[in-house]
Amino acid sequence: MSYDLIIRNGSVVFRDDVKKADIAIQNGKIAAIAERLNGTSVQIVDAAGQLVMPGMIDTHVHICEPGRTEWEGFESGSKALAAGGTTSYIDMPLNALPATTTKEALELKLAAAEGKNYIDYALYGGVIPGNLQNLQELSDAGVVAYKCFMATCGSDLPGDFKNVDDYTLYKGMKRIAELGHVLAIHAENAEITDQLAQEMIKRGKASATDYVASRPIFTEVDAVKRALLFGKETGCKLHFVHISSADAVEEIIKARNQGQNVTLESCPHYFTITTRQFEEIGPLAKCSPPLRSEEEQEKLWEALKQFKIDMLTSDHSPCPPEMKFSATNNMFEVWGGITGCQNNVDLMFDEAVKKRNVPVTQFVRMIATNPAERFNLRTKGEIAISKDADIILLDPNQSYVVKTENYYYRHKHSPYTNRKIDCQVSKTFVRGQLVYDVNEGIVGEPIGQLLLSQKTPDHIVTS
């Protein structure tokens, strides 16, 4: 048998185990898997000494094109994702202008994305006050899920994203349940966090620690519980984004154990940067929910090791460097978002699998299998016959130091700069085509395709 590509001699991470195997790829699909394949191939890649895994599906990425392309565009963002071992991503409805909350805005986003992505991509639609009548048309036009903010967000610019009030959240959930989609939620109590921030500012307290104190864990837990109540009432499938605390995790798991259809994600920065380190790094590490203490971070690690974290995502939220600058080092003034998608897989494999003995099969479920299942990307997410050949090679013994000159981001900054990581993605294949090589960099032209949700009967993803 002749194939387009054979990846030989690697340790292949399957759904439930790791085995030495060869993988044959034909027409962008995984065509054969065997301990030793006898077929011929146009191209053979020797993966000896490396792990062969499904590429990451990053379900939380902010590409700011159109409208704020100077923050991050599809080309630069997808290059960074590819270099980090991501083969598909879902783009959030903010921070582009206009936000993706109408069919017209979605069409602008789709036009802007065409021919610029190095990896496959899908889109969220937004839920904001005043756009409930647009949810159907967004679904018909191809969004794979919806996103809302319970925390204050947006600006006064026309078309920018806005956070929901309780009425919009409740009614939005009812409509999304009817459409059969998932609602992704940024859960923080807006009224309390806004008022605490104003109190801090009036008292002249504006350090990293002060910013964290203005968004305490209970404000995340409160919003999670309120959204779960609305979800139970409406039957809406929920997904909580960037959960930062073990207490919030426990509320979500409790609801799931009681039969609610709900999943959650967290992000590398909550596992690798603490409040104390935020003080040292400065504005580049500001995000919301904020980074937590060493004690709280360890609790989150325990939740991960107990299989309670369904997905790992980047929440890649870039901006120009001037938006991360304050002459007075006022953390309330600078942009709250972390640039970090290029090191996702390496960083978390090093910290979770190598340092804390998290099973590599669990790691792969968090970065690939669970995201594909939750968002109905049925051709993605695992190494199996007939799946898309979205494959990464990872060298578990190759160390490197994160350097600005290697970033593909539009703006070369990240809180991970100068961090040593003890593993490295060496190749990224999208549908069998090499898009990144550690020695060559980005390879070829953009080949990314738009992904549409293939809805299946409701089920609850569990790690």
GROMACS .gro file of C-alpha atoms in nm, residues 7 9-13 18-19 47-54 349 353-354 360 363-364 383 391-397 423-427:
model
   35
    7ILE     CA    1   0.539   0.848   1.081
    9ASN     CA    2   0.905   0.451   1.542
   10GLY     CA    3   0.727   0.697   1.771
   11SER     CA    4   0.558   0.633   2.106
   12VAL     CA    5   0.199   0.700   2.005
   13VAL     CA    6  -0.042   0.837   2.265
   18VAL     CA    7   0.090   0.460   2.482
   19LYS     CA    8   0.240   0.217   2.231
   47ALA     CA    9   0.981   0.983   1.534
   48ALA     CA   10   1.217   0.763   1.736
   49GLY     CA   11   1.256   0.892   2.091
   50GLN     CA   12   0.952   1.119   2.059
   51LEU     CA   13   0.588   1.111   2.161
   52VAL     CA   14   0.335   1.119   1.879
   53MET     CA   15   0.015   1.289   1.997
   54PRO     CA   16  -0.299   1.448   1.857
  349PHE     CA   17   0.358   1.869   2.950
  353VAL     CA   18   0.347   1.497   3.298
  354LYS     CA   19   0.718   1.526   3.373
  360VAL     CA   20   0.017   1.140   2.934
  363PHE     CA   21  -0.288   1.517   2.930
  364VAL     CA   22  -0.394   1.434   2.574
  383ILE     CA   23  -0.508   0.929   1.688
  391ILE     CA   24  -0.050   1.521   1.479
  392ILE     CA   25   0.235   1.666   1.681
  393LEU     CA   26   0.572   1.520   1.769
  394LEU     CA   27   0.706   1.611   2.113
  395ASP     CA   28   1.061   1.546   2.231
  396PRO     CA   29   1.036   1.487   2.607
  397ASN     CA   30   1.412   1.527   2.653
  423CYS     CA   31   1.044   1.935   2.648
  424GLN     CA   32   0.964   2.068   2.303
  425VAL     CA   33   0.720   2.022   2.016
  426SER     CA   34   0.936   1.934   1.717
  427LYS     CA   35   0.677   1.902   1.438
   0.00000   0.00000   0.00000
